[in-house]
Short mmCIF file of C-alpha atoms (C1' of nucleotides) in Angstrom, two decimals:
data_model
loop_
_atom_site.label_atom_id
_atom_site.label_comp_id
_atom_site.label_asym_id
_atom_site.label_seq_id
_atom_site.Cartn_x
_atom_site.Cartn_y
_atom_site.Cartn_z
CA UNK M 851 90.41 79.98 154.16
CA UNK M 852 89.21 82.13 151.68
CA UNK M 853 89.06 85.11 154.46
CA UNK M 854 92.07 86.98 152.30
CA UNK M 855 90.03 90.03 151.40
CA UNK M 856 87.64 88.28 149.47
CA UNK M 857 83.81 87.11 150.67
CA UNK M 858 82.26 83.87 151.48
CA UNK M 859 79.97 82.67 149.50
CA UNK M 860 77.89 79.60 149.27
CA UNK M 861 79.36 79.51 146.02
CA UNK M 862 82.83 79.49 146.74
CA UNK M 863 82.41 77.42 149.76
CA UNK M 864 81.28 74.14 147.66
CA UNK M 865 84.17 74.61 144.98
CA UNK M 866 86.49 75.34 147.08
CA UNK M 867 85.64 72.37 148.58
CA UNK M 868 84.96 69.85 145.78
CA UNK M 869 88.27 71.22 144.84
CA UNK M 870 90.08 70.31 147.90
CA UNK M 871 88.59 67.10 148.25
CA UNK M 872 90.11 65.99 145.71
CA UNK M 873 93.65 66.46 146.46
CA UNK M 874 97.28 67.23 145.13
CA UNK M 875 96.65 64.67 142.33
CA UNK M 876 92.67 65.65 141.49
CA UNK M 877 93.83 67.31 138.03
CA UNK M 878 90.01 68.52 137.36
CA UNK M 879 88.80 70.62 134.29
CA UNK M 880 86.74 73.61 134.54
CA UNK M 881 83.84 71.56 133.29
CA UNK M 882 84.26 68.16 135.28
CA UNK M 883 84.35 70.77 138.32
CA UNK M 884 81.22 72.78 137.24
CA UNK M 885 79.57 69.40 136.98
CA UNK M 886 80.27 68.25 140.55
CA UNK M 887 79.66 71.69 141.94
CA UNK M 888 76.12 71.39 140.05
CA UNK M 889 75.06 67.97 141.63
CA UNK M 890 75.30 69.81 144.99
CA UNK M 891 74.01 73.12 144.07
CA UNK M 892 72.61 73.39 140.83
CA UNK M 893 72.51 76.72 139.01
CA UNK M 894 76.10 77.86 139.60
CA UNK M 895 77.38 79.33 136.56
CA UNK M 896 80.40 77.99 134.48
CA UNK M 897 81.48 82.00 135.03
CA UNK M 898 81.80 81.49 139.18
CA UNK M 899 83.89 78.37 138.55
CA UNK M 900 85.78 79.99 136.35
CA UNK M 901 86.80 83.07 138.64
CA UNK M 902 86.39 81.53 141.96
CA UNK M 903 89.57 78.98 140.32
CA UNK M 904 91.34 82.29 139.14
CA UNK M 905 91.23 83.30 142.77
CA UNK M 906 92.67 80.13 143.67
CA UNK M 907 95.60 79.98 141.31
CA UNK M 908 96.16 83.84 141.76
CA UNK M 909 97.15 82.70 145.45
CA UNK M 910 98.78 79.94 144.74
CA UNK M 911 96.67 77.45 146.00
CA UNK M 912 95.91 75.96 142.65
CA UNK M 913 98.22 75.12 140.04
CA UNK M 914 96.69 75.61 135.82
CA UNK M 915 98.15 72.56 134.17
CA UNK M 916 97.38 71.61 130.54
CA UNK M 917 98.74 68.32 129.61
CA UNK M 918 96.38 68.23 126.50
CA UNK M 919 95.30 70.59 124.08
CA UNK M 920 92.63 72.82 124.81
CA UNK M 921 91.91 71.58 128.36
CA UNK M 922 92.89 73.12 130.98
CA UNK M 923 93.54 71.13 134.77
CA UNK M 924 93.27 72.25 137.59
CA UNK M 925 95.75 71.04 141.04
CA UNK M 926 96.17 71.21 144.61
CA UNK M 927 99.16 73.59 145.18
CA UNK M 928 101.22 71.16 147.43
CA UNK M 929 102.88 74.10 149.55
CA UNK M 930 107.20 73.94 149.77
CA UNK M 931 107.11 71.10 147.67
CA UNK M 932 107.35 70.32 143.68
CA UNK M 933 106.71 67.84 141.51
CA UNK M 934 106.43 67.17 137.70
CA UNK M 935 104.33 64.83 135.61
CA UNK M 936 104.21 61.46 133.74
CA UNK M 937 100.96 61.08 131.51
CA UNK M 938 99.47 58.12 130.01
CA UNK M 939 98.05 59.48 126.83
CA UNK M 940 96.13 56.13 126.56
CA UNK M 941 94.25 55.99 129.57
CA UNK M 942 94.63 60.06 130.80
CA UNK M 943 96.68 58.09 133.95
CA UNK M 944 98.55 61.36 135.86
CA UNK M 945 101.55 60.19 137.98
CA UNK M 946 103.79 62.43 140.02
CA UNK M 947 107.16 62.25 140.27
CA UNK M 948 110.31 64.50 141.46
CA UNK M 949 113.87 64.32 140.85
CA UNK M 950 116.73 66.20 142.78
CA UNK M 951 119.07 65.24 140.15
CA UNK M 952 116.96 66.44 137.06
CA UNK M 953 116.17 69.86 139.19
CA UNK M 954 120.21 70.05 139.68
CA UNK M 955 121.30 69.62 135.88
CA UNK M 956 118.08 72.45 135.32
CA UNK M 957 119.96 75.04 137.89
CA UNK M 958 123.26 74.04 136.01
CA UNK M 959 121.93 74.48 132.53
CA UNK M 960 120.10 77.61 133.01
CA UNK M 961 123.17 79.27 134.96
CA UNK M 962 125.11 77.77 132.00
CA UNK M 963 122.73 79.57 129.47
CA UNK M 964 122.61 82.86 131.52
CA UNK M 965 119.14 82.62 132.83
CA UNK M 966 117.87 83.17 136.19
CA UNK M 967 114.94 80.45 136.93
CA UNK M 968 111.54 80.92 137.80
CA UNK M 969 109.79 77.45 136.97
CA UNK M 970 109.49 75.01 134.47
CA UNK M 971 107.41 72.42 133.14
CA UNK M 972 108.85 69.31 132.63
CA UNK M 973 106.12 66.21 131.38
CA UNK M 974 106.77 62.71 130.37
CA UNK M 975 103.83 60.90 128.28
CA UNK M 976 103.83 57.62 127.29
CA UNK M 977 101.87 54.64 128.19
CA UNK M 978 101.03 52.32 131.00
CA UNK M 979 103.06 49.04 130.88
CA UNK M 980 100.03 47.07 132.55
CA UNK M 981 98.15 47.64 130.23
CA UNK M 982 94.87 45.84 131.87
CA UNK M 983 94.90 48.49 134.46
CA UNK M 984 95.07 51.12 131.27
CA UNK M 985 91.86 49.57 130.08
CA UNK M 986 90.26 49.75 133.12
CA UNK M 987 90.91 53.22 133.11
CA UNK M 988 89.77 53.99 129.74
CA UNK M 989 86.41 52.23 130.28
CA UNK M 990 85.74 54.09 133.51
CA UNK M 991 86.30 57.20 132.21
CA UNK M 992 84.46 56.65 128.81
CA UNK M 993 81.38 55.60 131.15
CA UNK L 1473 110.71 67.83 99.50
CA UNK L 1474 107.28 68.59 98.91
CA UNK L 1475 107.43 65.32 96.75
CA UNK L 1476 105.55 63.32 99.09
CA UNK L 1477 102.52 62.87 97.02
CA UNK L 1478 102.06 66.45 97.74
CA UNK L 1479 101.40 69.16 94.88
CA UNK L 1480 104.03 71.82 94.49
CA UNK L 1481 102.56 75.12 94.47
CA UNK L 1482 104.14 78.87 94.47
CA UNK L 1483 102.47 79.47 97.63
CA UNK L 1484 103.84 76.13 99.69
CA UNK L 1485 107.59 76.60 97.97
CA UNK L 1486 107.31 80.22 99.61
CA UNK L 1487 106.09 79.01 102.99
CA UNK L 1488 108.43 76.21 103.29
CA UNK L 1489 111.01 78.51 102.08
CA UNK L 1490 110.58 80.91 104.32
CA UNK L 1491 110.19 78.57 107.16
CA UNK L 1492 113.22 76.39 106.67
CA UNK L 1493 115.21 80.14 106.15
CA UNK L 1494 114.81 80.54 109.76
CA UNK L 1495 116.43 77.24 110.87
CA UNK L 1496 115.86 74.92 114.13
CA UNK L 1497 115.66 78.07 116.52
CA UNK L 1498 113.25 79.90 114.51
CA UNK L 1499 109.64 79.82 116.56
CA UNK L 1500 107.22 81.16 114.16
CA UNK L 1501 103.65 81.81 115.18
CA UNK L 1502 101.46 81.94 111.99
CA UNK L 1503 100.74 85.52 111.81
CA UNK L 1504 104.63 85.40 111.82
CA UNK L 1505 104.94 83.13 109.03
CA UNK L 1506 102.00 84.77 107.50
CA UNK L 1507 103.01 88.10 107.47
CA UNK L 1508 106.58 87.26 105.98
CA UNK L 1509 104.70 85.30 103.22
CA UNK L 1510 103.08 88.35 102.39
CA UNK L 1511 106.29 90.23 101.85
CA UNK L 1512 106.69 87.62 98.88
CA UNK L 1513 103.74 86.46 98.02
CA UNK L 1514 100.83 89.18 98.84
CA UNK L 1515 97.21 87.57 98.86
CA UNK L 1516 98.28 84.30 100.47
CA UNK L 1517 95.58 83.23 102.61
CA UNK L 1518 95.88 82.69 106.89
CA UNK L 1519 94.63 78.76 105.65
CA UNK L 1520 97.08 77.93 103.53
CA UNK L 1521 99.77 78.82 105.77
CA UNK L 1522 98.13 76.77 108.52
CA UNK L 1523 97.46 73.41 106.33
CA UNK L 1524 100.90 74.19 104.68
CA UNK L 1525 102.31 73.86 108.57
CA UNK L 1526 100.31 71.18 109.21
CA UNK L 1527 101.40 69.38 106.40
CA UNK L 1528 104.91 69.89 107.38
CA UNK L 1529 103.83 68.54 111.38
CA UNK L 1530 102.32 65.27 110.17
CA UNK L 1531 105.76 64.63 108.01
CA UNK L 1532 107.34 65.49 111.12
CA UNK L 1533 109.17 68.43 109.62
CA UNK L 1534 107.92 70.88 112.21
CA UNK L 1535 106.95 70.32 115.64
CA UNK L 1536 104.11 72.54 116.82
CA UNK L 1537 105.54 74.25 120.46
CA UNK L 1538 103.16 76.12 122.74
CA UNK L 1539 105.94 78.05 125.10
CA UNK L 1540 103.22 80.74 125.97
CA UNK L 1541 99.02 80.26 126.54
CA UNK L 1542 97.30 80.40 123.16
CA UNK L 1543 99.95 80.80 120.89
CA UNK L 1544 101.11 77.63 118.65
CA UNK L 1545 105.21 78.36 117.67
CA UNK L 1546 106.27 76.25 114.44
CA UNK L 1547 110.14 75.02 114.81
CA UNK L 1548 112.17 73.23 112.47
CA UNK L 1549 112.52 69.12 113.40
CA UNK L 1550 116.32 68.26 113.86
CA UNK L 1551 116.25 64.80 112.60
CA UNK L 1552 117.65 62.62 114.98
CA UNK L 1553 118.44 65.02 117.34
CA UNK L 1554 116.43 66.45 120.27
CA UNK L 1555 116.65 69.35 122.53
CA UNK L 1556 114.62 71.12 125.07
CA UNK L 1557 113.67 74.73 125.78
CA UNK L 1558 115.03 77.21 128.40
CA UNK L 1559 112.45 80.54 127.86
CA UNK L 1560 112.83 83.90 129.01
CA UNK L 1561 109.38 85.02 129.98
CA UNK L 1562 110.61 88.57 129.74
CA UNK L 1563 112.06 88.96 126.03
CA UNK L 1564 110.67 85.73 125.02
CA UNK L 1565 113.87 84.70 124.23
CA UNK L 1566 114.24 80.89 123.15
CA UNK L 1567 117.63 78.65 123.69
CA UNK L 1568 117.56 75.61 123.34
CA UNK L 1569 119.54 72.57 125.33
CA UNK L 1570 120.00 69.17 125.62
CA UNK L 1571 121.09 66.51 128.58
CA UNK L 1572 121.87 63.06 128.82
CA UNK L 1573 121.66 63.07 132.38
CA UNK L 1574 118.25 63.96 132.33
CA UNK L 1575 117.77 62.05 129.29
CA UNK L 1576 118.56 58.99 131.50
CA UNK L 1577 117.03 59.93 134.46
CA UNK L 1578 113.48 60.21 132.53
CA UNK L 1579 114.00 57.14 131.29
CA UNK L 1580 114.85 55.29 135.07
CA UNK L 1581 111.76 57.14 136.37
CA UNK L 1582 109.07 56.30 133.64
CA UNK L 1583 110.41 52.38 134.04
CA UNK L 1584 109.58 52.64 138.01
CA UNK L 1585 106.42 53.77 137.61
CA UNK L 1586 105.61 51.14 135.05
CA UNK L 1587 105.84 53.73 131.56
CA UNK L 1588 106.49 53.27 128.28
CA UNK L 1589 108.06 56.88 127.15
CA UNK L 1590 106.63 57.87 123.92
CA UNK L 1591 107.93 61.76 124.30
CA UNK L 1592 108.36 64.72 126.37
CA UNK L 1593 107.93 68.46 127.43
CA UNK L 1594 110.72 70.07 129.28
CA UNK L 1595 110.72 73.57 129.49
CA UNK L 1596 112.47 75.99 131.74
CA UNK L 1597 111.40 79.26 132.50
CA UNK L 1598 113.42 82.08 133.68
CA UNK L 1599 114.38 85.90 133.20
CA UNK L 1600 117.95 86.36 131.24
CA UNK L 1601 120.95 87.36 133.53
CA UNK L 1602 122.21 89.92 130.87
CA UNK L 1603 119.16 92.39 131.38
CA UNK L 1604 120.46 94.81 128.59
CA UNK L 1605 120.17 92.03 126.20
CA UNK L 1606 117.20 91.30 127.22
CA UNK L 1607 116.13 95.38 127.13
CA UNK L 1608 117.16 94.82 123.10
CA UNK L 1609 115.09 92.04 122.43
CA UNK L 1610 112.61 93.35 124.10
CA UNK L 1611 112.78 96.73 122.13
CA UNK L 1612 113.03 95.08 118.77
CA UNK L 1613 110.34 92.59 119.27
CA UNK L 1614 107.60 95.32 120.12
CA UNK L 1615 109.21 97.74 117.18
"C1'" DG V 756 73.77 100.73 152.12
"C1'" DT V 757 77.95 99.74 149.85
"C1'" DT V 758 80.83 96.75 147.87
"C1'" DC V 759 81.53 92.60 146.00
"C1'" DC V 760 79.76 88.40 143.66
"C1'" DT V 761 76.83 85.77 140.46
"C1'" DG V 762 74.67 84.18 136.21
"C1'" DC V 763 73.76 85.03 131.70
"C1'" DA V 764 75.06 85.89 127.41
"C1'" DA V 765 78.07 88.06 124.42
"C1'" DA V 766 83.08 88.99 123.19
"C1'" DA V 767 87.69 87.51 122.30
"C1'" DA V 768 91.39 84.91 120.41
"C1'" DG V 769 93.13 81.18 117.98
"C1'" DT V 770 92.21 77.26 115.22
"C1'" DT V 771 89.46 74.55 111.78
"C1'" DT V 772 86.51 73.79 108.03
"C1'" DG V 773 83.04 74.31 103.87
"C1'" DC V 774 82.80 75.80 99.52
"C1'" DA V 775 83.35 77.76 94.95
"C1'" DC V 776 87.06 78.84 92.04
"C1'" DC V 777 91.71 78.15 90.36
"C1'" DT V 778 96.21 75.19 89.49
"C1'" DT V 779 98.95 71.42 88.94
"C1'" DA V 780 100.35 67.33 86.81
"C1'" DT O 763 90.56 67.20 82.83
"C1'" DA O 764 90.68 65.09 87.16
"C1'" DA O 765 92.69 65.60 91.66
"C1'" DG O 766 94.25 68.84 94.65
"C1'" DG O 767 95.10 73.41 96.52
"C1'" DT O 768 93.71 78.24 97.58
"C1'" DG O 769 91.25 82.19 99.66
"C1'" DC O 770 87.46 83.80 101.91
"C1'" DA O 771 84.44 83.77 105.42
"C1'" DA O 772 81.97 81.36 108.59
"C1'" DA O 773 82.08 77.83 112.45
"C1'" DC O 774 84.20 76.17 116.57
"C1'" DT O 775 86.44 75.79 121.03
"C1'" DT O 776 87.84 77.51 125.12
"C1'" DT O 777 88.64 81.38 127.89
"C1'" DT O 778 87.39 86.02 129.39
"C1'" DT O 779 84.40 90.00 130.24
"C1'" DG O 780 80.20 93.46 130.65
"C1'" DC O 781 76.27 94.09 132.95
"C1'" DA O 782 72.07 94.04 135.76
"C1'" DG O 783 70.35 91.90 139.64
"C1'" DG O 784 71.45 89.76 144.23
"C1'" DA O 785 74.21 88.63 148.48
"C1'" DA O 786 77.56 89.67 152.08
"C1'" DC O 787 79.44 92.49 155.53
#
DNA sequence: GTTCCTGCAAAAAGTTTGCACCTTA
DNA sequence: TAAGGTGCAAACTTTTTGCAGGAAC
């Protein structure tokens, strides 16, 4: 896993971990990360985190995302495949979605425009319709 | 303009001036703004630019865009209208476009997964075709 | 035994804010 | 002259880095 050059450390080992546990749609902060690391081995630094996720991005295994100001998330790369985002800026709900008809009209637009593509970011916020299950989420996450 | 209950002052009349000069496709970062205030106005403050823009993003005059990591870009608000960004990461280079395909497609997407849209971030990233353009801005931006 | 990694604390970088003084209406 | 606005500098927030001690290979 992380045998690309770089060492194994017990460090590493339990974000990388925590990390992966969570999945393509785990979109963790740097903090809510440090915290779970911490309740399995406390006295990792917020520094480790921080460069052991740098790592991770660096080869593409994690994605940075900040869908809010001043926070930055942290994802599962899920390998060959894309997807964009749809955020509940009520509740902090993230839903996935992907559209071969949106990511034709970008190819069109950009060759239109004279620019070569590398990525884009493409987010839709708004909020949940059921709005019982949006309050549900707000409590938990306020508790 | 300013007339919104708002006191009109030398230094806001610059800034707005200034910033309405540059039109919809003008992205100004503060120091921007700032520094072109100063060819005016010398001895205007960093904080009056920034509550001046602020001022102008509650009205919804400006939209604050964030196109690159720690860097807030001020752009005009079309009224009515709405476009999106294409960015060349090499020049920074901004265009600007607008689809109703993907307009719609948004829109049939948040409904299936049970969203109200309230807004959204679509930006494309990409090198520009015409590299000697690009060489220009490039040259000009960093003279 | 090197080389790399870790934790701490300090540095950056950008954004906000408190406060005393000055302007506007 | 009362309500607001300005400029300065300090406070904040989040991310990044230097360094001395400690692990990994």
């Amino acid at each position: 896993m992380a045998a690309e050059g770089k060492r194994n450390t017990r460090q590493r080992d339990v974000i990388v971990d925590i990390f992966f546990e969570r999945g393509v749609d785990g979109h963790l902060s740097l903090q809510e990360l440090l915290d779970l690391v911490q309740e399995v081995e406390p006295g990792v630094g917020f520094a480790t985190v921080y460069r052991t996720m740098k790592l991770l991005t660096d080869a593409e295994v994690a994605h940075e995302r900040r869908f809010v100001e001043g926070q930055t998330r942290y994802e599962l790369a899920d390998f060959g495949e894309h997807h964009d985002h749809l955020i509940c800026t009520r509740c902090g709900h993230i839903l996935e979605f992907e559209d071969p008809t949106i990511e034709r009209r970008q190819r069109e637009i950009a060759s239109d425009l004279g620019v070569r593509i590398t990525h884009h970011r493409h987010e839709i916020y708004g909020v949940c319709v059921d709005l019982d299950a949006c309050n549900r989420r707000l409590e938990s996450a306020s508790a």
